[in-house]
PDB file of C-alpha atoms in Angstrom:
ATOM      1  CA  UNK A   1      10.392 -28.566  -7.347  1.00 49.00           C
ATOM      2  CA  UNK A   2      12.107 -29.579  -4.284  1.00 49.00           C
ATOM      3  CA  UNK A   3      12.716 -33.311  -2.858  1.00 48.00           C
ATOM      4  CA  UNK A   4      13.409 -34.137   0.576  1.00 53.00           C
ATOM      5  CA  UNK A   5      16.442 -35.458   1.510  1.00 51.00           C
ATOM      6  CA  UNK A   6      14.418 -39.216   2.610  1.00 52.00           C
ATOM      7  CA  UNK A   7      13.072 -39.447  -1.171  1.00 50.00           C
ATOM      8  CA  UNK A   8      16.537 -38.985  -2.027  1.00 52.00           C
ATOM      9  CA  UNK A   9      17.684 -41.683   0.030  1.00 52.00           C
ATOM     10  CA  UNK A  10      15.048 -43.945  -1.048  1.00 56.00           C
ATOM     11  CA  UNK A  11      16.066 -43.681  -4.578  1.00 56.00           C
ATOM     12  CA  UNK A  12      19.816 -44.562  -3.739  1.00 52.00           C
ATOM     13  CA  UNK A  13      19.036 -47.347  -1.273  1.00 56.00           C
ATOM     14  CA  UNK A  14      16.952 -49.000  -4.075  1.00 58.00           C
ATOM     15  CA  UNK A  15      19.730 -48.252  -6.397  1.00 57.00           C
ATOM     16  CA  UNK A  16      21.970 -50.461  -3.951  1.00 56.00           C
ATOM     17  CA  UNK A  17      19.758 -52.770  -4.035  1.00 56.00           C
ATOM     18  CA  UNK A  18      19.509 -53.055  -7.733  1.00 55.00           C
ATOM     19  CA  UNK A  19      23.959 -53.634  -7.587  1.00 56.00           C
ATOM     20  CA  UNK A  20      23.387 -56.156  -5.188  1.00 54.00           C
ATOM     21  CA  UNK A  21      20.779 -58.164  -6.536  1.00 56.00           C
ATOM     22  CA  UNK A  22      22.562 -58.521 -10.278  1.00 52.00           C
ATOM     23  CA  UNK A  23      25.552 -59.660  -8.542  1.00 51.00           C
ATOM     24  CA  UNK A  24      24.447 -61.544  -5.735  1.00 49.00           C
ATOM     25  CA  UNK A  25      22.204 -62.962  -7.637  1.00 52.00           C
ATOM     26  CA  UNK A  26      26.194 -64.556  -9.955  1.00 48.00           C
ATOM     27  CA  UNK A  27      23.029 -87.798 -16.344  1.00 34.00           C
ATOM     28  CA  UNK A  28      22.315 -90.340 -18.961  1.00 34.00           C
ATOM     29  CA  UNK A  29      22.207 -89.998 -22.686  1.00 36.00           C
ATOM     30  CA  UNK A  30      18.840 -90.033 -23.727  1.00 41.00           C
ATOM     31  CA  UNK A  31      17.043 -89.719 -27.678  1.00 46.00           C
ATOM     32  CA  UNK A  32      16.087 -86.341 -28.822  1.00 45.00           C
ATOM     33  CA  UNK A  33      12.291 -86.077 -28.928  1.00 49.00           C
ATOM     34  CA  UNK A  34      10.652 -86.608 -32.711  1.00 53.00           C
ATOM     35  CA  UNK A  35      11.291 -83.365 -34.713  1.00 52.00           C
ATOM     36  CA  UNK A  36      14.216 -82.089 -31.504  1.00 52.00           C
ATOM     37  CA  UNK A  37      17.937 -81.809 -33.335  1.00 58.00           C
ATOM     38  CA  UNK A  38      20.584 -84.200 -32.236  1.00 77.00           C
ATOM     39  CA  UNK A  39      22.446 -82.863 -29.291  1.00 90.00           C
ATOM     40  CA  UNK A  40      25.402 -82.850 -31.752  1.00 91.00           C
ATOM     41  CA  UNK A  41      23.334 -80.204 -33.996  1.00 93.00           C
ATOM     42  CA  UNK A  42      22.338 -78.680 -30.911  1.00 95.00           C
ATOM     43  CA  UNK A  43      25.717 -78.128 -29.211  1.00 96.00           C
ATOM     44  CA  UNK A  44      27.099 -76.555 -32.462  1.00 96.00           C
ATOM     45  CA  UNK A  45      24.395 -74.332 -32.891  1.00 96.00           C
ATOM     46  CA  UNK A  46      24.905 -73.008 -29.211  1.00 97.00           C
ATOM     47  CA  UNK A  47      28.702 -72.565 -29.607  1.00 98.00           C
ATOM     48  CA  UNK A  48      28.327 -70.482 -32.913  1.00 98.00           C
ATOM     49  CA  UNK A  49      25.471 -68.591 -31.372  1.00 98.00           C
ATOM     50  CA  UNK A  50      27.469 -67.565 -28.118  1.00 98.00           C
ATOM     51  CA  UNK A  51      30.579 -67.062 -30.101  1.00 97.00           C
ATOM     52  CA  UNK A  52      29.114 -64.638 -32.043  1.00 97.00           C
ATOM     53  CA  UNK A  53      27.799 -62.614 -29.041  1.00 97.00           C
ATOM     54  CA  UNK A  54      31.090 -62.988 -27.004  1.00 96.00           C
ATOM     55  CA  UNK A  55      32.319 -61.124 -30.106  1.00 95.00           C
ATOM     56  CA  UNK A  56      30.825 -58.047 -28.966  1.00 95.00           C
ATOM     57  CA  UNK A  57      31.357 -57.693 -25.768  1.00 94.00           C
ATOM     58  CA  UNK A  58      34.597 -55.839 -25.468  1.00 93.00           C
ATOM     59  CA  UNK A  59      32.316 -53.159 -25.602  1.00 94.00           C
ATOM     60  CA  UNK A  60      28.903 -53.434 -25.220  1.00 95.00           C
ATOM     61  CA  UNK A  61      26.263 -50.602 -24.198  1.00 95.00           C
ATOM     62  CA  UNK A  62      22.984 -51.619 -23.118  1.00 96.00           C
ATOM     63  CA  UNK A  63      20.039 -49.338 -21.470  1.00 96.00           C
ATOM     64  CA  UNK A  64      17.567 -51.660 -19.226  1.00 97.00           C
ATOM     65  CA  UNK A  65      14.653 -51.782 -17.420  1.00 96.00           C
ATOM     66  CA  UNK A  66      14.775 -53.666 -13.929  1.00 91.00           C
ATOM     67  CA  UNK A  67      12.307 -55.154 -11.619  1.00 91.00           C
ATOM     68  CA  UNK A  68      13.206 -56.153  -8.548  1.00 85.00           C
ATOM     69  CA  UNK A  69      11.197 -58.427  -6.284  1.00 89.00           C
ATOM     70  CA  UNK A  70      11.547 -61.181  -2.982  1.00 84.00           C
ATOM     71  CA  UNK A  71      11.844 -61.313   0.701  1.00 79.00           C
ATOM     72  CA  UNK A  72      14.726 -58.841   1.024  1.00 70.00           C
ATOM     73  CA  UNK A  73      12.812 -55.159  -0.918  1.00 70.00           C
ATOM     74  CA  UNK A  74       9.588 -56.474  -1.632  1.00 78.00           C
ATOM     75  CA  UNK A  75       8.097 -55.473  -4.233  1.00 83.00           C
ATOM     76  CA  UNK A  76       9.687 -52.190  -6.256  1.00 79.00           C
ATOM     77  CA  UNK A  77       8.862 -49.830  -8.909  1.00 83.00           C
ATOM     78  CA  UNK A  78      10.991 -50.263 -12.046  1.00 87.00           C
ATOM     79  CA  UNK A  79      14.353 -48.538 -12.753  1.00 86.00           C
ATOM     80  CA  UNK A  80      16.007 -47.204 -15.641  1.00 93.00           C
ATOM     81  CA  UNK A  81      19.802 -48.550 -15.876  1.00 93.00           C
ATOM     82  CA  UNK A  82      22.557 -48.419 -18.139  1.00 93.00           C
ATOM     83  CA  UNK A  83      25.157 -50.891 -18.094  1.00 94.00           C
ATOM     84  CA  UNK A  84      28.454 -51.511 -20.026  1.00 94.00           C
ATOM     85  CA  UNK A  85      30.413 -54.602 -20.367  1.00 94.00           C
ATOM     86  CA  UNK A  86      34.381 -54.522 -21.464  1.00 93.00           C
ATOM     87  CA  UNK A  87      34.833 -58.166 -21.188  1.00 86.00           C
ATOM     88  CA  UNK A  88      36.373 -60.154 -19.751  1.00 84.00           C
ATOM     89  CA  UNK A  89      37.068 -58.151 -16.591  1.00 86.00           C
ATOM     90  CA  UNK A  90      34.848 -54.765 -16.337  1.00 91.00           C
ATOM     91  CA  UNK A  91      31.256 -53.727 -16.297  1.00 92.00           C
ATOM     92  CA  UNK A  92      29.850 -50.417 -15.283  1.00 93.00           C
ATOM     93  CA  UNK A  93      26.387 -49.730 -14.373  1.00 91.00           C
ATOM     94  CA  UNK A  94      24.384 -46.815 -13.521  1.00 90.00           C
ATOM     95  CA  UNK A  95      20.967 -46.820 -12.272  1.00 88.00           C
ATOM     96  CA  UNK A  96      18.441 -43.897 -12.681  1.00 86.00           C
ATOM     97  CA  UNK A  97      15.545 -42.265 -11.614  1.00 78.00           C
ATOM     98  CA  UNK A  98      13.647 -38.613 -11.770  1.00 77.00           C
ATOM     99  CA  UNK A  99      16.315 -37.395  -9.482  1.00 73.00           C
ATOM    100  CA  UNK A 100      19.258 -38.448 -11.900  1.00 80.00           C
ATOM    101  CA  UNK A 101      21.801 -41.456 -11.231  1.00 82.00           C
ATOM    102  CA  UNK A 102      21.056 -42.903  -8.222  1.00 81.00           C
ATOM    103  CA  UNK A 103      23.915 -45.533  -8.268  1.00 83.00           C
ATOM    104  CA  UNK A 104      27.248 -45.978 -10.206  1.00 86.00           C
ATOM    105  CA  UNK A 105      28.582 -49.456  -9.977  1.00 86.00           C
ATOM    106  CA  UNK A 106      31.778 -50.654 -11.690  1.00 86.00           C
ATOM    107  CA  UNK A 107      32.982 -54.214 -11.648  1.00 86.00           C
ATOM    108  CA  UNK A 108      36.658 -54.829 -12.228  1.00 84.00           C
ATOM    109  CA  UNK A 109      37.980 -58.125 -11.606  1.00 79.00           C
ATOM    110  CA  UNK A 110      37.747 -59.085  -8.286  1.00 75.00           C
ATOM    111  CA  UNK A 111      36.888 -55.774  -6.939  1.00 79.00           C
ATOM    112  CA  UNK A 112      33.418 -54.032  -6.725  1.00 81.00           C
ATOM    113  CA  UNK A 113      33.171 -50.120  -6.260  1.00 82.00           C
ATOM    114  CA  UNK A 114      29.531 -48.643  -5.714  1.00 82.00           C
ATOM    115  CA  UNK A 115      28.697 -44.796  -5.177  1.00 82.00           C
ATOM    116  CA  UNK A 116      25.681 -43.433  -4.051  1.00 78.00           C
ATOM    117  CA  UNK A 117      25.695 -39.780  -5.689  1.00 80.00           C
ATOM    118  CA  UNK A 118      22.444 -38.687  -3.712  1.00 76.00           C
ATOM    119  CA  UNK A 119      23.994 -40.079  -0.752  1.00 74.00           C
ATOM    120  CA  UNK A 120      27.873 -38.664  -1.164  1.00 80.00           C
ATOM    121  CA  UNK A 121      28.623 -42.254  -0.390  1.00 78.00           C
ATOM    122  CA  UNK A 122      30.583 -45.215  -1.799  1.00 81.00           C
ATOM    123  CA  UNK A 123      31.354 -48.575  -1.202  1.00 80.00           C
ATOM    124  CA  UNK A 124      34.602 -50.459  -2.480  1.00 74.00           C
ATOM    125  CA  UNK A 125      34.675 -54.202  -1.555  1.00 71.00           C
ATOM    126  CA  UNK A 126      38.185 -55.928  -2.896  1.00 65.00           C
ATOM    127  CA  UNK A 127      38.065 -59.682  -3.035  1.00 61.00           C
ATOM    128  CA  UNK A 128      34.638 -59.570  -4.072  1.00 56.00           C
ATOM    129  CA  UNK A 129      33.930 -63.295  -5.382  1.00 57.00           C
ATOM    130  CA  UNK A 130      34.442 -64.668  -1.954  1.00 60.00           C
ATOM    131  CA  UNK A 131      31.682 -62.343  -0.832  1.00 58.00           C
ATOM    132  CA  UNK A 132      29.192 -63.010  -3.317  1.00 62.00           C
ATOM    133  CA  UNK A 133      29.533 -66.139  -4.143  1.00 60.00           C
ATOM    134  CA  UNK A 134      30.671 -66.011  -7.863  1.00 69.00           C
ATOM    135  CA  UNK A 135      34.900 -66.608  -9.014  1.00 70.00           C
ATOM    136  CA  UNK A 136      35.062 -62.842 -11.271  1.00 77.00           C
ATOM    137  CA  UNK A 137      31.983 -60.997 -10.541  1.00 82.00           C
ATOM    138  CA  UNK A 138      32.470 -58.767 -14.034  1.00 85.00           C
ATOM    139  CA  UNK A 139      33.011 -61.789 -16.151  1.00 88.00           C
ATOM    140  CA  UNK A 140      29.762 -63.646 -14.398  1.00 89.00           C
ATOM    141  CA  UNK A 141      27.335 -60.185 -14.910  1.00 89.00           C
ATOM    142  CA  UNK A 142      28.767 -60.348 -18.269  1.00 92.00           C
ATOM    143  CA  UNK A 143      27.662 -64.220 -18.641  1.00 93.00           C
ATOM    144  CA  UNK A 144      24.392 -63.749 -17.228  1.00 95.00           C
ATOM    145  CA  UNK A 145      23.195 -61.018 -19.561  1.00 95.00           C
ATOM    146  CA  UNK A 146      25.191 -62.945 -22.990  1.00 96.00           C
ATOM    147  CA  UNK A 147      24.043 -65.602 -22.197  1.00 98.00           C
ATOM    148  CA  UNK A 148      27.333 -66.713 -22.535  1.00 97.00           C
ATOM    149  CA  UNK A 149      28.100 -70.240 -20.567  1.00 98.00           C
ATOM    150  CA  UNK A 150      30.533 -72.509 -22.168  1.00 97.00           C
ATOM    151  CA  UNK A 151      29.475 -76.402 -21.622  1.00 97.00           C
ATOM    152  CA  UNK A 152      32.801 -78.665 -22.118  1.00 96.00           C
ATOM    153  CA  UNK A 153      32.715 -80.918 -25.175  1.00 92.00           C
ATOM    154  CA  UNK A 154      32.135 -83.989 -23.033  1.00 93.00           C
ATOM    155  CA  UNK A 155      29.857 -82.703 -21.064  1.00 96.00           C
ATOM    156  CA  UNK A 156      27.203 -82.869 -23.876  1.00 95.00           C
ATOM    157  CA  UNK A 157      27.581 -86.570 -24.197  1.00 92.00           C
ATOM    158  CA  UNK A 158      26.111 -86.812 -21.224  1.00 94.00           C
ATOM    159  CA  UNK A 159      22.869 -84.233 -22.314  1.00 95.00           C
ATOM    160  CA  UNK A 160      19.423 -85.285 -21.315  1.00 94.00           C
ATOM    161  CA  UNK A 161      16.262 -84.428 -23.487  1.00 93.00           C
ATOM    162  CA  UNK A 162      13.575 -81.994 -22.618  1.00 89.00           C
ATOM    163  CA  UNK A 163      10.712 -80.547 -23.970  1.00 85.00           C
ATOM    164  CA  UNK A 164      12.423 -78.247 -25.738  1.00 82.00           C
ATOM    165  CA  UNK A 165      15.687 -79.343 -26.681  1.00 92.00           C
ATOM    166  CA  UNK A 166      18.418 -80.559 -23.849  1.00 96.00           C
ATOM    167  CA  UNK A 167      19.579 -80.044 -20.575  1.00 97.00           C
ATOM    168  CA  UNK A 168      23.614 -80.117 -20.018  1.00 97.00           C
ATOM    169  CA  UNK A 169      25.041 -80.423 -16.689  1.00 98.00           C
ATOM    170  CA  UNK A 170      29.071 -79.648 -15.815  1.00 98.00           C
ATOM    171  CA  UNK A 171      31.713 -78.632 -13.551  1.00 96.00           C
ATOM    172  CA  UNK A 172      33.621 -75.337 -13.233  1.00 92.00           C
ATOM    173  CA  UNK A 173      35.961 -75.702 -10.335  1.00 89.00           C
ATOM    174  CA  UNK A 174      33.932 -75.223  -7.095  1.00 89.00           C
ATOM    175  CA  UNK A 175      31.308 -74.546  -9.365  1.00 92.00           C
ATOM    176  CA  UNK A 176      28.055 -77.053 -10.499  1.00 97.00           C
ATOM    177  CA  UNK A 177      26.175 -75.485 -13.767  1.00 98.00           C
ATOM    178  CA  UNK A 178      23.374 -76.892 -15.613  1.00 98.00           C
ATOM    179  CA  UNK A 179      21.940 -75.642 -18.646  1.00 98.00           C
ATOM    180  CA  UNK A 180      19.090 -75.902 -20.724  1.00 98.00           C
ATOM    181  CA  UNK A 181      19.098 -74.773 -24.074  1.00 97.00           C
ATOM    182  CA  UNK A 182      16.411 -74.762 -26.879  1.00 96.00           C
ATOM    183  CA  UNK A 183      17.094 -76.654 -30.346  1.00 94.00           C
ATOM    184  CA  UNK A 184      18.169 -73.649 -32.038  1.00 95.00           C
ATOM    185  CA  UNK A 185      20.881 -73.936 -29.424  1.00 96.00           C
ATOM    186  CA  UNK A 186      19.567 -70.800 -27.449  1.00 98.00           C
ATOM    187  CA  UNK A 187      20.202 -70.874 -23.592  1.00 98.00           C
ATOM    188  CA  UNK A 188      16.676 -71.168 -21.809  1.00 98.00           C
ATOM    189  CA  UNK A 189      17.601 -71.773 -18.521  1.00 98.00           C
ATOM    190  CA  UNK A 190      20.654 -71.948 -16.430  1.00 98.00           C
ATOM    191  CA  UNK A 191      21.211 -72.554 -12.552  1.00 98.00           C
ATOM    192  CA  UNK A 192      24.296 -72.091 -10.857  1.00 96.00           C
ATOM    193  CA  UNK A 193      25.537 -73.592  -7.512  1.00 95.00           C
ATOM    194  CA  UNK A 194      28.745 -72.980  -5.342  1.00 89.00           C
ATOM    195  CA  UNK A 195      28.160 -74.463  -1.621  1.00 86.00           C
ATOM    196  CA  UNK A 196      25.385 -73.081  -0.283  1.00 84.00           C
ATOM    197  CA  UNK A 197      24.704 -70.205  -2.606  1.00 86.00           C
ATOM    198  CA  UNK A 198      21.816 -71.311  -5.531  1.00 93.00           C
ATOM    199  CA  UNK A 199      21.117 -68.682  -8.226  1.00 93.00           C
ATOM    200  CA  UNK A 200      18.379 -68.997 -11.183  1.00 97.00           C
ATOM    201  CA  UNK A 201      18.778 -67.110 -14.758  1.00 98.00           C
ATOM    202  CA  UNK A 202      15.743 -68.051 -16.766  1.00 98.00           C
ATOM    203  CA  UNK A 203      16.291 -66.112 -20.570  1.00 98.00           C
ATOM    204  CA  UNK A 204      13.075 -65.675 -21.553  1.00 98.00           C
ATOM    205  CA  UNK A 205      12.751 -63.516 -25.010  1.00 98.00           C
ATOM    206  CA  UNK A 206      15.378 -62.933 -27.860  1.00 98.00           C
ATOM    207  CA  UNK A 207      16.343 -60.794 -30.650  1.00 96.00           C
ATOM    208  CA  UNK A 208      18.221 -60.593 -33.673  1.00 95.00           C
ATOM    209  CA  UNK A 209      20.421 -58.028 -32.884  1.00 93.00           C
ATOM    210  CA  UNK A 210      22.580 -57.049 -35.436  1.00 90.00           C
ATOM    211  CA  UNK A 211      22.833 -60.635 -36.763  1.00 91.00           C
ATOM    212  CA  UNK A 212      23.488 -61.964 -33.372  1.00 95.00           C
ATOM    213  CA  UNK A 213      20.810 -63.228 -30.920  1.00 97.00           C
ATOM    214  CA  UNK A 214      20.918 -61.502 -27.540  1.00 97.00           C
ATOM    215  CA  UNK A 215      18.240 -62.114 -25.260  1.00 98.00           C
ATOM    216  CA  UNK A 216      16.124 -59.697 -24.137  1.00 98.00           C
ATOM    217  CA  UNK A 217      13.903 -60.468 -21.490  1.00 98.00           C
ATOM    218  CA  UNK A 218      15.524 -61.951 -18.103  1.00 98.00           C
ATOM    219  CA  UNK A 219      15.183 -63.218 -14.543  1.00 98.00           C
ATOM    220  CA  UNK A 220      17.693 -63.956 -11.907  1.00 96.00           C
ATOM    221  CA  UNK A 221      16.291 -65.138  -8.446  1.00 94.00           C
ATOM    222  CA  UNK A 222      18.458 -66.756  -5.670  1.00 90.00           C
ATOM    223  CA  UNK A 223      17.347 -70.682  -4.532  1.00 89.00           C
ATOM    224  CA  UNK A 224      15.456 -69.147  -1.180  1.00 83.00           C
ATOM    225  CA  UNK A 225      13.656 -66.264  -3.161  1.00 84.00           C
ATOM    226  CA  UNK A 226      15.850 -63.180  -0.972  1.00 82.00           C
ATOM    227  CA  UNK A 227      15.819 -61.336  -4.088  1.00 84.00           C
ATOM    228  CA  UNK A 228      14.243 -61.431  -7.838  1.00 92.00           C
ATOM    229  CA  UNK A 229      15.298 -59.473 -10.811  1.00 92.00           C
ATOM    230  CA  UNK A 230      14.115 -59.293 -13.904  1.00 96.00           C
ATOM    231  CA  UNK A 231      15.866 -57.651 -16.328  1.00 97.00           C
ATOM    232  CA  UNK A 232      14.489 -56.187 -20.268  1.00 98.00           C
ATOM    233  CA  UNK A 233      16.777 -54.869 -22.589  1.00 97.00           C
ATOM    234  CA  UNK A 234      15.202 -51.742 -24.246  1.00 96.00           C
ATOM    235  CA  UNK A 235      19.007 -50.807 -26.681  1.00 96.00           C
ATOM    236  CA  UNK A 236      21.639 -52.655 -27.387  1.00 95.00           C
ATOM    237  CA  UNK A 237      24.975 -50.985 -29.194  1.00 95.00           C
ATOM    238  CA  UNK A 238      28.422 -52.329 -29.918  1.00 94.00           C
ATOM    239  CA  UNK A 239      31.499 -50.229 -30.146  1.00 93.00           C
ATOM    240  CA  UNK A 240      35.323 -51.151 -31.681  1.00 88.00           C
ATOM    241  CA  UNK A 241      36.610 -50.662 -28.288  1.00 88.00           C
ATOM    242  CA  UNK A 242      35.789 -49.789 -24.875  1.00 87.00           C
ATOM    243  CA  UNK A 243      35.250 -46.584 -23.584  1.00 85.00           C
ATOM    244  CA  UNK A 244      38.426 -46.587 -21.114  1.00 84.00           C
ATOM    245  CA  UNK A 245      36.769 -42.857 -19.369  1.00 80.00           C
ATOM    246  CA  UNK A 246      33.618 -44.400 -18.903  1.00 79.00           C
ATOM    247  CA  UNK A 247      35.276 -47.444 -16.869  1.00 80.00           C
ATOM    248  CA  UNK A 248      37.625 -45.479 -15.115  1.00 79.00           C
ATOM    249  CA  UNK A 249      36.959 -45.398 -10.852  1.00 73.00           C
ATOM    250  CA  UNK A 250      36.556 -41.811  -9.397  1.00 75.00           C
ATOM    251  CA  UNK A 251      35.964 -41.503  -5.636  1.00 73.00           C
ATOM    252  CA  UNK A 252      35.483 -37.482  -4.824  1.00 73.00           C
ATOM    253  CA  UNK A 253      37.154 -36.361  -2.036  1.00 75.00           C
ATOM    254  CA  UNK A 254      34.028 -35.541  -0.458  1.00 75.00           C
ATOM    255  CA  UNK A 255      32.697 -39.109  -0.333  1.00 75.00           C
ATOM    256  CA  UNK A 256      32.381 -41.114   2.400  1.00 76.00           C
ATOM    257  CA  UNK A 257      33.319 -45.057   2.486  1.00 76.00           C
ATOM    258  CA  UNK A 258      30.440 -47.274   3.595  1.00 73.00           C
ATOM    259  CA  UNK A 259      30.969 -50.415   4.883  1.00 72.00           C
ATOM    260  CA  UNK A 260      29.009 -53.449   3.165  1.00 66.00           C
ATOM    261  CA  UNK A 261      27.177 -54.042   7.045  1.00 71.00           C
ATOM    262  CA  UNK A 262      26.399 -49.904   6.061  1.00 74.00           C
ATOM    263  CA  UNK A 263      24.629 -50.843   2.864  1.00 66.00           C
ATOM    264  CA  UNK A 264      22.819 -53.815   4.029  1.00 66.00           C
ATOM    265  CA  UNK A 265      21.370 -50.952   6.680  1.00 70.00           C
ATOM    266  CA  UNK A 266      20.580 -48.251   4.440  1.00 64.00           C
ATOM    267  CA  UNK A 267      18.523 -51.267   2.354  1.00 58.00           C
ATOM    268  CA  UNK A 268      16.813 -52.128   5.560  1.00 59.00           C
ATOM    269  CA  UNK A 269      15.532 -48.918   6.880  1.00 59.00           C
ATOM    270  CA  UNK A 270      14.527 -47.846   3.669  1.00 51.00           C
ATOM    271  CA  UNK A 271      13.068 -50.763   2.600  1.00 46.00           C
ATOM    272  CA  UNK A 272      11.000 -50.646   6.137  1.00 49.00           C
ATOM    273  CA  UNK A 273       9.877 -46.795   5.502  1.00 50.00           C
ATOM    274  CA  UNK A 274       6.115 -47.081   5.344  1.00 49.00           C
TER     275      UNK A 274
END
């Protein structure tokens, strides 16, 4: 069966959008509640808990489902993605739908490189954490879905309670976090602020996954509701080491380099398409 070439399109423009909205979308003490563990108890059980998963993730696979939602796409159907994490500094996603891969992303560093396959079109920004908002874009993807932010020792003497087990709140350079965690020392919530730029992970399910909990049921959503994801992991798998092919950046000859004012255009008359 033949598809025309604006079905096509649509599936890479919501691909792009799919990139843009993972990475876009980068007190006073107080007594634990009756039958809560001390924040002491608490803190340690976090730090094992996202050691153990930060163990992993020098090669990671994961296949996902993603929802995407908000002012920018409305409402969209669900896509297929895989994604793979060689942390600190890489992550590699590919997005998919009946017609095949509608977007290959890689993350390295600083620098992000999307291709459109349907569209024989990529898009390589350098100096990416300016743009988006986040210092290392790979490393941050990689935090969001681990689940992997690392509260400084003092900054727990300063947790507050909460319903269900403490809220920390610290600095990362330019950066303001605060974190809510459960009192098995599981992340719950976490929002993130640089300047202007507000973003919202809320982790809502987890598994055991191999003795380590991973959570498996996501949302990210920036402060003014542009965009919404919500992420569920369907497989996780761990490997020794990194597939070094699979991260490797390939730009065909044929290819030609979008601008990110191009992609933000391709999103918008797509998006508009009755």
């Amino acid at each position: 069966m033949r598809t025309s070439r604006s079905a096509r399109r649509g599936d890479a423009s919501v691909g792009a959008i799919v990139f843009a909205s993972l990475l876009a979308l980068v007190p006073g003490c107080a007594r634990a509640p009756r039958g809560v563990p001390s924040f002491d108890a608490i803190s340690v059980r976090h730090a094992e808990g996202r050691a153990r998963r930060e163990a992993v993730l020098g090669a990671m696979r994961a296949d996902v489902v993603l929802r995407l939602d908000g002012r920018a796409t409305g409402r969209l159907p669900a896509f297929a993605a895989s994604v793979a994490i060689a942390a600190p500094d890489r992550v590699r996603l590919q997005a998919h739908a009946l017609l095949g891969v509608v977007l290959d992303a890689a993350v390295r560093e600083d620098s992000v490189l999307v291709r459109l396959p349907g569209e024989r079109a990529a898009f390589l920004l350098g100096g990416a954490g300016e743009s988006l908002g986040v210092t290392r874009p790979a490393a941050f993807v990689a935090r969001v879905l681990a689940a992997t932010w690392r509260p400084p020792a003092g900054a727990w003497g300063a947790a507050r309670a909460d319903s269900a087990g403490c809220t920390v709140a610290w600095r990362d350079g330019a950066d303001s976090l605060e974190l809510s965690v459960d009192a098995s020392g599981r992340p719950h919530t976490l929002r993130f602020e640089r300047g202007v730029h507000v973003v919202h992970v809320h982790y809502e399910e987890w598994q055991s996954v191999r003795g380590r909990e991973f959570p498996t049921a996501l949302s990210v959503r920036d402060d003014e509701g542009w965009v919404r994801a919500r992420v569920r992991v369907e497989d996780l798998r761990f490997s020794a080491r990194a597939d070094e092919d699979w991260f490797e950046w390939r730009i065909p000859s044929t290819t030609r380099v979008l601008t990110w004012s191009d992609i933000r255009d391709l999103i918008r008359q797509e998006v508009q398409q009755p």
